[in-house]
PDB file of C-alpha atoms in Angstrom:
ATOM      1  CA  UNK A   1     169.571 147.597  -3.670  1.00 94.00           C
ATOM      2  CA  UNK A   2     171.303 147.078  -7.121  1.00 96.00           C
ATOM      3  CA  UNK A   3     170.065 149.735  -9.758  1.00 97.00           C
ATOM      4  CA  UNK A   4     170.859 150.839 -13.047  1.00 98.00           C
ATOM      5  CA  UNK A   5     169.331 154.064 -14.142  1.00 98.00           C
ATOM      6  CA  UNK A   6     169.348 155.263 -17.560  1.00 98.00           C
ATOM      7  CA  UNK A   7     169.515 159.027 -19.118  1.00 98.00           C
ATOM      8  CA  UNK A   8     170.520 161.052 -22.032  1.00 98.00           C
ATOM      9  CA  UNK A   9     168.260 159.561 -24.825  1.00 97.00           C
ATOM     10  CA  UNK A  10     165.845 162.068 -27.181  1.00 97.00           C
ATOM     11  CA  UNK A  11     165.178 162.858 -30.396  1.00 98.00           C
ATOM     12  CA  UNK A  12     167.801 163.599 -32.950  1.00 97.00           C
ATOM     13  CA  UNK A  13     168.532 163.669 -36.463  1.00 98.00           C
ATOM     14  CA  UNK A  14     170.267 160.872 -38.606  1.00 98.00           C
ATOM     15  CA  UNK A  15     173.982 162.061 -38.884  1.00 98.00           C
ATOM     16  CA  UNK A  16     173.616 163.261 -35.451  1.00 98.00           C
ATOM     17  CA  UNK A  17     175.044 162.448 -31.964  1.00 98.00           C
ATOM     18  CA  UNK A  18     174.046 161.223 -28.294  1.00 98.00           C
ATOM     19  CA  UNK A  19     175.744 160.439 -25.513  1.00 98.00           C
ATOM     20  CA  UNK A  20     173.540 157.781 -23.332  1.00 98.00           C
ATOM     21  CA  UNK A  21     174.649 157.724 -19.296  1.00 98.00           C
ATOM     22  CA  UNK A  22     173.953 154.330 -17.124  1.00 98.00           C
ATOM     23  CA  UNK A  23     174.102 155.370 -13.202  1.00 98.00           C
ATOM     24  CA  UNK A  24     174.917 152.254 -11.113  1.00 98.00           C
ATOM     25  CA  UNK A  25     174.143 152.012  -7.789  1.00 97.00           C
ATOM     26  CA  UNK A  26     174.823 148.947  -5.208  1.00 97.00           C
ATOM     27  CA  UNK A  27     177.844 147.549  -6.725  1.00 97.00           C
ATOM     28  CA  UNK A  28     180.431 148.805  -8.853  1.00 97.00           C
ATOM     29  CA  UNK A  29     180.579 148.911 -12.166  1.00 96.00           C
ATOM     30  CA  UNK A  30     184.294 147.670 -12.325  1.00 96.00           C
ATOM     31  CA  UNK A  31     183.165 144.119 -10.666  1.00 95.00           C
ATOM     32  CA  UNK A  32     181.274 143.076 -12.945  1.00 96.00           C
ATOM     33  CA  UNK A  33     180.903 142.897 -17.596  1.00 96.00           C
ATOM     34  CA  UNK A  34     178.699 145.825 -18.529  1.00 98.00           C
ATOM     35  CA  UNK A  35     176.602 146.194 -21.450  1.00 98.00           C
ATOM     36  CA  UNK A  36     174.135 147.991 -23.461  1.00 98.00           C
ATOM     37  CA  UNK A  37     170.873 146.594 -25.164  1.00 98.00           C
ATOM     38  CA  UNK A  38     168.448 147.477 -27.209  1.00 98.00           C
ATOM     39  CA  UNK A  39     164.898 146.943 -28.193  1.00 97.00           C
ATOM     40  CA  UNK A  40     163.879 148.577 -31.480  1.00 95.00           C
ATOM     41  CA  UNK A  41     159.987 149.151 -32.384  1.00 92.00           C
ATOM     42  CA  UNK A  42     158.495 145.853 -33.736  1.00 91.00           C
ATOM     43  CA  UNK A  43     161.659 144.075 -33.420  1.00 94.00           C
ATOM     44  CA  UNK A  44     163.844 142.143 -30.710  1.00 94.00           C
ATOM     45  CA  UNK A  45     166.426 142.525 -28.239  1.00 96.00           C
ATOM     46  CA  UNK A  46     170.016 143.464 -29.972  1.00 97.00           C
ATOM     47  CA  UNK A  47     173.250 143.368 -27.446  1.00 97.00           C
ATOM     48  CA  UNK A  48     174.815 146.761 -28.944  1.00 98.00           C
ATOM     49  CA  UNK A  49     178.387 146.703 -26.660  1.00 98.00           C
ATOM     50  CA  UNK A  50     180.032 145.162 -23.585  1.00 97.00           C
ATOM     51  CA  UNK A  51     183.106 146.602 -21.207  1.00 97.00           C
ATOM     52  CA  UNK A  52     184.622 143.868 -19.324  1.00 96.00           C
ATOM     53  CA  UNK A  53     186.165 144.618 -15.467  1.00 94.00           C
ATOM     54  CA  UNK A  54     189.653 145.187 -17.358  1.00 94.00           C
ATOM     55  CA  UNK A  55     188.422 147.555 -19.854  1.00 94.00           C
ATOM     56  CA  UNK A  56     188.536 145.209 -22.649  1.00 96.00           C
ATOM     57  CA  UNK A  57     185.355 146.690 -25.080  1.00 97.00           C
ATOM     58  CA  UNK A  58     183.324 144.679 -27.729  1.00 96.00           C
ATOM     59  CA  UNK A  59     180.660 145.692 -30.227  1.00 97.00           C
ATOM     60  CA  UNK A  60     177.961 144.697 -32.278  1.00 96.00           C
ATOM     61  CA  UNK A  61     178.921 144.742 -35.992  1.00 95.00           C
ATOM     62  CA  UNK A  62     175.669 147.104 -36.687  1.00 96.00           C
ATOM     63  CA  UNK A  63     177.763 149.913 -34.135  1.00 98.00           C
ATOM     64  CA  UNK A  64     181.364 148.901 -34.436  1.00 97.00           C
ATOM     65  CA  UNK A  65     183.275 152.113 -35.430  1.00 97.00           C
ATOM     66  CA  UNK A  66     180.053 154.389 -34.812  1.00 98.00           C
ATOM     67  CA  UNK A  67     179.622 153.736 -30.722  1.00 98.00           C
ATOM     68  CA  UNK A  68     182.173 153.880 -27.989  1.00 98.00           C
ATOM     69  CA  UNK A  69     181.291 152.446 -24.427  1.00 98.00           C
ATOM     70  CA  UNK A  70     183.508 153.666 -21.587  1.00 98.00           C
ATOM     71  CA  UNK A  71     182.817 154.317 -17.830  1.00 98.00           C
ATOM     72  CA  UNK A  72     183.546 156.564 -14.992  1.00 97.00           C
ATOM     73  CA  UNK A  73     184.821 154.506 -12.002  1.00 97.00           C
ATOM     74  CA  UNK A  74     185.015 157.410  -9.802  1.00 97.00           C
ATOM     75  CA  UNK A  75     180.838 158.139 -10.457  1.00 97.00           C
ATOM     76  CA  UNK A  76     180.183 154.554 -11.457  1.00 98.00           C
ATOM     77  CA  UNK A  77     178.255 155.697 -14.625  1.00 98.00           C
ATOM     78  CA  UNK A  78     178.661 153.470 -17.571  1.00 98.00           C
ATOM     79  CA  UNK A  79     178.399 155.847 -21.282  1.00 98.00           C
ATOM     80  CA  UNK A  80     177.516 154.773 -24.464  1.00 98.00           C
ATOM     81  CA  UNK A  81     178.806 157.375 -27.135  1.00 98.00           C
ATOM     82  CA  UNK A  82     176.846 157.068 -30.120  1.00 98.00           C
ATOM     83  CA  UNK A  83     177.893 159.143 -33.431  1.00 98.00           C
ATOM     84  CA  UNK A  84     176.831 158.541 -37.380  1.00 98.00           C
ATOM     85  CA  UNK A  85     173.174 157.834 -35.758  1.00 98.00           C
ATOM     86  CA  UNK A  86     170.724 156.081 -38.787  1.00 98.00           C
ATOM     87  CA  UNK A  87     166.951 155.423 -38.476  1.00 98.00           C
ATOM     88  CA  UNK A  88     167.363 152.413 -37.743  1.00 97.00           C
ATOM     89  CA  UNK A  89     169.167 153.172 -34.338  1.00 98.00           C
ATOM     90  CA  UNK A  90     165.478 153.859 -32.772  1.00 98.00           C
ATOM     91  CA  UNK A  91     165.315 152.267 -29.940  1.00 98.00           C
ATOM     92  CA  UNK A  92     165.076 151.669 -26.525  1.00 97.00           C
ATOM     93  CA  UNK A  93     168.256 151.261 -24.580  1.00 98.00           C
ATOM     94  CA  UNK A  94     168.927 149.351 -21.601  1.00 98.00           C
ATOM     95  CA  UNK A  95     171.809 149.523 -19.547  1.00 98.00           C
ATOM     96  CA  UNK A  96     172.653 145.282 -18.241  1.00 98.00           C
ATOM     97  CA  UNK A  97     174.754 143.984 -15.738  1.00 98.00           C
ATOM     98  CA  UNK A  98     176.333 140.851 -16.479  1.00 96.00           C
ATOM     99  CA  UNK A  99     176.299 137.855 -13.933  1.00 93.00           C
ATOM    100  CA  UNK A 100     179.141 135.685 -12.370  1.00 88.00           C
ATOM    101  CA  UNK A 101     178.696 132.977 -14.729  1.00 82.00           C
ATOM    102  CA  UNK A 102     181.821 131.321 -16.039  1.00 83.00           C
ATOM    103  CA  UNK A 103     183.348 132.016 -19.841  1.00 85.00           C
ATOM    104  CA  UNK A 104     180.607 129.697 -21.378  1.00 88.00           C
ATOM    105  CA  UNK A 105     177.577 131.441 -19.141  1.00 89.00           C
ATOM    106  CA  UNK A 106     177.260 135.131 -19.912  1.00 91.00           C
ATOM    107  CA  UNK A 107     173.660 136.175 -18.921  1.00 96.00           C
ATOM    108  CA  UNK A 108     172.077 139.614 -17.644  1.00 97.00           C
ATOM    109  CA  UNK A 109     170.994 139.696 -14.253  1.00 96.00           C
ATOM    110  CA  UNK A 110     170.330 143.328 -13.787  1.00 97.00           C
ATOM    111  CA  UNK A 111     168.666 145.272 -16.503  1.00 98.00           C
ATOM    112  CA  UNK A 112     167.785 149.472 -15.915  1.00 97.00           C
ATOM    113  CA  UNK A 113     164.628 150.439 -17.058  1.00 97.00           C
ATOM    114  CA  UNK A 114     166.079 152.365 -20.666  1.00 97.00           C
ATOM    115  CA  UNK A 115     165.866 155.271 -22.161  1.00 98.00           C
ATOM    116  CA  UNK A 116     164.183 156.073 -25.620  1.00 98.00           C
ATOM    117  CA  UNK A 117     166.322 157.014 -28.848  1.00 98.00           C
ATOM    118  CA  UNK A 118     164.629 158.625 -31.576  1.00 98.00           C
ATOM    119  CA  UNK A 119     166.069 159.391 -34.890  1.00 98.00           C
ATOM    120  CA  UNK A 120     164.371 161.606 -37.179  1.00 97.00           C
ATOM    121  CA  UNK A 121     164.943 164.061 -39.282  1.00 95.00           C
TER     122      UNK A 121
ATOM    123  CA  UNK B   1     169.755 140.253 -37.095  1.00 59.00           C
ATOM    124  CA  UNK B   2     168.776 137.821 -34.115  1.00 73.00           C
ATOM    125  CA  UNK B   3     171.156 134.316 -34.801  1.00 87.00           C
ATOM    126  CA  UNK B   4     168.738 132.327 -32.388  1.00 97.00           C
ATOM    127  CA  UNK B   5     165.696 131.282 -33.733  1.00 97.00           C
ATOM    128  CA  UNK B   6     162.243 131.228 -31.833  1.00 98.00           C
ATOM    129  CA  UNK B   7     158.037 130.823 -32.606  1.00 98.00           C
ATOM    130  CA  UNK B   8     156.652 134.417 -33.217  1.00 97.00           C
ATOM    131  CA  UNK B   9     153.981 133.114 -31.170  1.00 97.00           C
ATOM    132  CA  UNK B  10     152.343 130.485 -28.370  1.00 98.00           C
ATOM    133  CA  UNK B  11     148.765 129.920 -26.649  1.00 97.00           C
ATOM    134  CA  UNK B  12     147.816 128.339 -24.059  1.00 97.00           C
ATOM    135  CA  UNK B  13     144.473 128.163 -21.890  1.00 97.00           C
ATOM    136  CA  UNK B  14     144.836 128.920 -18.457  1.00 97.00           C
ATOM    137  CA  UNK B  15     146.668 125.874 -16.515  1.00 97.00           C
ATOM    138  CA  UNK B  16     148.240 124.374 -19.492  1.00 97.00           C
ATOM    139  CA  UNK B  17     151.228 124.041 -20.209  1.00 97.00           C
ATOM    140  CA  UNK B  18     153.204 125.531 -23.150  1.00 98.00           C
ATOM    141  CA  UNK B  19     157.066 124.947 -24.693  1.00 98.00           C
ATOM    142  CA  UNK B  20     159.349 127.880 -26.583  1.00 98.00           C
ATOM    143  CA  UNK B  21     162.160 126.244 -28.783  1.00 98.00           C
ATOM    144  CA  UNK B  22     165.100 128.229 -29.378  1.00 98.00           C
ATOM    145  CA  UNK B  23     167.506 126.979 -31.811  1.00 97.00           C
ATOM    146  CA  UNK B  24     170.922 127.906 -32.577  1.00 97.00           C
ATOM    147  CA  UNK B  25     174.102 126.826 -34.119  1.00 96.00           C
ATOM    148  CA  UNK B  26     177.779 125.402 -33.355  1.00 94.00           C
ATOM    149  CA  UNK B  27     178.785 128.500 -32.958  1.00 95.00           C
ATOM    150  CA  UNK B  28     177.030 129.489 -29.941  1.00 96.00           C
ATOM    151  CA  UNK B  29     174.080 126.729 -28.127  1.00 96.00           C
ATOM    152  CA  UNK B  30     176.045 124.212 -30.367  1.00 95.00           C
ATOM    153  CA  UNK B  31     179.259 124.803 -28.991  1.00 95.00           C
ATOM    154  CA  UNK B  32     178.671 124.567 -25.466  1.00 95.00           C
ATOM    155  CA  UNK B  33     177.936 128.178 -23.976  1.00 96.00           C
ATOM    156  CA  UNK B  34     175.184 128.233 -21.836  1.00 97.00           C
ATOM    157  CA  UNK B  35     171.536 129.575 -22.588  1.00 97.00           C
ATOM    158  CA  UNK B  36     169.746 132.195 -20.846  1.00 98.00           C
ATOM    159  CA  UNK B  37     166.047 133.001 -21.124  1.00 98.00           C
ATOM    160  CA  UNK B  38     164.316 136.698 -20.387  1.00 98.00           C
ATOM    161  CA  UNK B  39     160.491 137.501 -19.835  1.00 98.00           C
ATOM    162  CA  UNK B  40     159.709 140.990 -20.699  1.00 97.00           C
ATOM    163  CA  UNK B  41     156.284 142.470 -19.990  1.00 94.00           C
ATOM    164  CA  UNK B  42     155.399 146.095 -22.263  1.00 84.00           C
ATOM    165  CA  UNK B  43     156.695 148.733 -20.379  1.00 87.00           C
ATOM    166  CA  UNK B  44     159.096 147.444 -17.622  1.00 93.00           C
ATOM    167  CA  UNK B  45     162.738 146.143 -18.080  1.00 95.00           C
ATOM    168  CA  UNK B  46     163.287 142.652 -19.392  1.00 96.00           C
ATOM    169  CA  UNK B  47     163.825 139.873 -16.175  1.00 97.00           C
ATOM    170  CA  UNK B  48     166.064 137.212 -16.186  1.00 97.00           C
ATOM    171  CA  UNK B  49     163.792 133.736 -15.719  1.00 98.00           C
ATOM    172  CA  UNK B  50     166.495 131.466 -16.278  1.00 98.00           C
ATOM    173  CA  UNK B  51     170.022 131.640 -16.411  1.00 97.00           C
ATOM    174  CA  UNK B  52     173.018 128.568 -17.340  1.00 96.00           C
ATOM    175  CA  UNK B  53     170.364 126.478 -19.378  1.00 96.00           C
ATOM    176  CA  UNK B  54     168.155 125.265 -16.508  1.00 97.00           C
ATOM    177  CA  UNK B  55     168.769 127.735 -13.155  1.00 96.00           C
ATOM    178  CA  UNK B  56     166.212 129.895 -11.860  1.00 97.00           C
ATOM    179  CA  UNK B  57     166.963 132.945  -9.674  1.00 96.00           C
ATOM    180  CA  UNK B  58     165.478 133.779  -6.596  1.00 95.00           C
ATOM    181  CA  UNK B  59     161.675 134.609  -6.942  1.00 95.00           C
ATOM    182  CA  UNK B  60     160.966 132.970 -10.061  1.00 97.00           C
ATOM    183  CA  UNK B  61     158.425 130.581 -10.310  1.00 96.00           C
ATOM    184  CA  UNK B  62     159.261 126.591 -10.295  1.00 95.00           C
ATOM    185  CA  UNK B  63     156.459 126.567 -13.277  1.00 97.00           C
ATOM    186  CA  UNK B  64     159.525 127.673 -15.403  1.00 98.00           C
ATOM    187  CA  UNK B  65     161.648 125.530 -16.528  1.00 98.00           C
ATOM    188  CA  UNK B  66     164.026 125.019 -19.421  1.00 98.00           C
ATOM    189  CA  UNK B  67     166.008 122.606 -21.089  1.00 97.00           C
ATOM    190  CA  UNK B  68     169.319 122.043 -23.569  1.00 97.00           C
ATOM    191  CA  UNK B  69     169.973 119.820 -25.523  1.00 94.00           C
ATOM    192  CA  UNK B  70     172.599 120.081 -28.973  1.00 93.00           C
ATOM    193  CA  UNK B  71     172.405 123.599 -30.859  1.00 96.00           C
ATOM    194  CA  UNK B  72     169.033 123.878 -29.487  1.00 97.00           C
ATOM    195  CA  UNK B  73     167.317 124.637 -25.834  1.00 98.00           C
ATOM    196  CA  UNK B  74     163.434 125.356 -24.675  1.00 98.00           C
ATOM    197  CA  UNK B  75     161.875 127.231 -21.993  1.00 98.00           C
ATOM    198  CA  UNK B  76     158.543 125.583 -20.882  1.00 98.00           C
ATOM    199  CA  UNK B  77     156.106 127.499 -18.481  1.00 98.00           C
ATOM    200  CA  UNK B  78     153.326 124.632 -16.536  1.00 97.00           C
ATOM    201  CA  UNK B  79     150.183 125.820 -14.814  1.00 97.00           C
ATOM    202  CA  UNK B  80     149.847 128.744 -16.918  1.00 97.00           C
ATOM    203  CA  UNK B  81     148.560 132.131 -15.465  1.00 97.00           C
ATOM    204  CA  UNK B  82     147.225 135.715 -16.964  1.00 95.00           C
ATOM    205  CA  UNK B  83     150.294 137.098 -15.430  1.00 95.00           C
ATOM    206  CA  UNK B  84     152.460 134.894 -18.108  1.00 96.00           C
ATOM    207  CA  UNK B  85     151.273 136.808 -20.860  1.00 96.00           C
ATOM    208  CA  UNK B  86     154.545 138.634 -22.016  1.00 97.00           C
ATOM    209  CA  UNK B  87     157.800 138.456 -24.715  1.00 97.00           C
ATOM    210  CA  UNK B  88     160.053 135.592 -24.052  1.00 98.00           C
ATOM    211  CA  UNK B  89     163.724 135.611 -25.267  1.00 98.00           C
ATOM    212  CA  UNK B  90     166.725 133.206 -25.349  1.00 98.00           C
ATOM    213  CA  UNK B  91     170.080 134.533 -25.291  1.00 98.00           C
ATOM    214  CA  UNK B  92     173.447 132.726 -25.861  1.00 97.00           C
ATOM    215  CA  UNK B  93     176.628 134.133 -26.846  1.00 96.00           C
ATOM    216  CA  UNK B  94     178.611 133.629 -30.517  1.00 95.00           C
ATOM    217  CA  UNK B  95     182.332 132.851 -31.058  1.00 94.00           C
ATOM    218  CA  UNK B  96     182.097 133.654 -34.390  1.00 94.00           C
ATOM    219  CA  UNK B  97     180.452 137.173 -33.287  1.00 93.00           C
ATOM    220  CA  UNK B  98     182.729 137.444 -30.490  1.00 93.00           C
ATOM    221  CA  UNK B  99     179.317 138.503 -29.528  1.00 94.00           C
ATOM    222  CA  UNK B 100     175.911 137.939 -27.590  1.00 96.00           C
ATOM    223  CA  UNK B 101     173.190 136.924 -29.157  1.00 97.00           C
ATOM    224  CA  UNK B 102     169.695 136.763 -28.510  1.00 97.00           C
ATOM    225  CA  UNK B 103     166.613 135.002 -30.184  1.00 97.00           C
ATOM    226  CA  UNK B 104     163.998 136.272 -32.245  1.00 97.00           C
ATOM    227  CA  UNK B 105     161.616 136.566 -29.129  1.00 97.00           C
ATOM    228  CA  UNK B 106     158.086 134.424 -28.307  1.00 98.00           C
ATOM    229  CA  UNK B 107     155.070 135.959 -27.356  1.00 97.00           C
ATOM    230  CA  UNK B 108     153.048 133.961 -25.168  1.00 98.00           C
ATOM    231  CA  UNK B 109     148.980 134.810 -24.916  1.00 97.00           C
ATOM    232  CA  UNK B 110     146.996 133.041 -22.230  1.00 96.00           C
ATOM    233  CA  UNK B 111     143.950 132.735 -23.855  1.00 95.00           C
TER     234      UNK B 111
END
């Protein structure tokens, strides 16, 4: 069965750092785009970063130049690095496969079930 | 900030039928990529309902079904049931983000 299992959220301080972890288990994580999203309290779903099969990264302008994505093809964990943290980077995190839709049909068909980001001073 | 825009909110007795709009711009619906639509009950990890504008996976329902047409799309759900009561959101993704986008989010309440 294809799962994604989150760890490595908690409470922290603003300023501080986290490093989230995404296990992947009946495919690898190289096959397919690879993203995190997030669900903050009383608000929507925000896409937060991709890694495409290649390596290529993207961000969310809210992140960009405060979170890193990179994986670990050997342990098929996807990481999401996140430094500078603010308030408003409470949330939950999901770990999301992407699909095998063409370049103009990028959807999640896998989603983990997230871990919980708190920060708080 | 969510680029798509949907109704905070949408009712419907038990049977009916109800519609979520999502509406975008040229820069994503508008320009041709695809739409995507999520359910997400409180407490378990969003599900993809349908995916490509009108495709549903395997398992899902044929009382969902969705539409595009322009910068805009719409999920609608027929026959409504208690187990329909959740968050509904569209997602698309932005050239001029270089990014994916989802909407604001719809919840539905079976009354």
């Amino acid at each position: 069965d294809v799962q994604l299992v989150e760890s490595g959220g908690g409470l922290i301080q603003p300023g501080g750092s986290l490093r989230l972890s995404c296990a992947a288990s009946g495919f690898t994580i190289t096959s397919h785009y690879m993203s995190w999203v997030r669900l903050a309290p009383g608000k929507g779903l925000e896409w937060v970063s991709v890694m495409h099969s290649a390596g290529k990264t993207l961000y969310a302008d809210s992140v960009r130049g405060r979170f890193t994505i990179s994986r670990d093809i050997s342990e098929n964990i996807l990481y999401l690095q996140m430094n500078s943290l603010r308030v408003e980077d409470t949330a939950l995190y999901y770990c999301v496969r992407e699909g095998f839709g063409s370049s103009w049909s990028k959807y999640f068909d896998t989603w983990g079930q997230g871990t919980q980001v708190t920060v708080s001073s | 900030q969510s680029v798509l825009t949907q109704p905070p909110s949408v009712s419907g007795a038990p049977g009916q039928r109800v519609t979520i709009s999502c509406t975008g711009s040229s820069s994503n619906i508008g320009a041709g990529f695809h739409v995507h639509w999520y359910q997400h009950l409180p407490g378990t990890a969003p599900k993809l309902l349908i995916y490509s504008n009108t495709n549903r996976p395997s398992g899902v329902p044929d009382r969902f079904s969705a539409s595009k047409s322009g910068p805009s799309a719409s999920l609608a759900i027929t026959g409504l049931q208690a187990e329909d009561e959740a968050d509904y959101y569209c997602q698309s993704f932005d050239s001029s983000l270089s990014g994916y986008v989802f909407g604001t989010g719809t919840k539905v309440t079976v009354l």
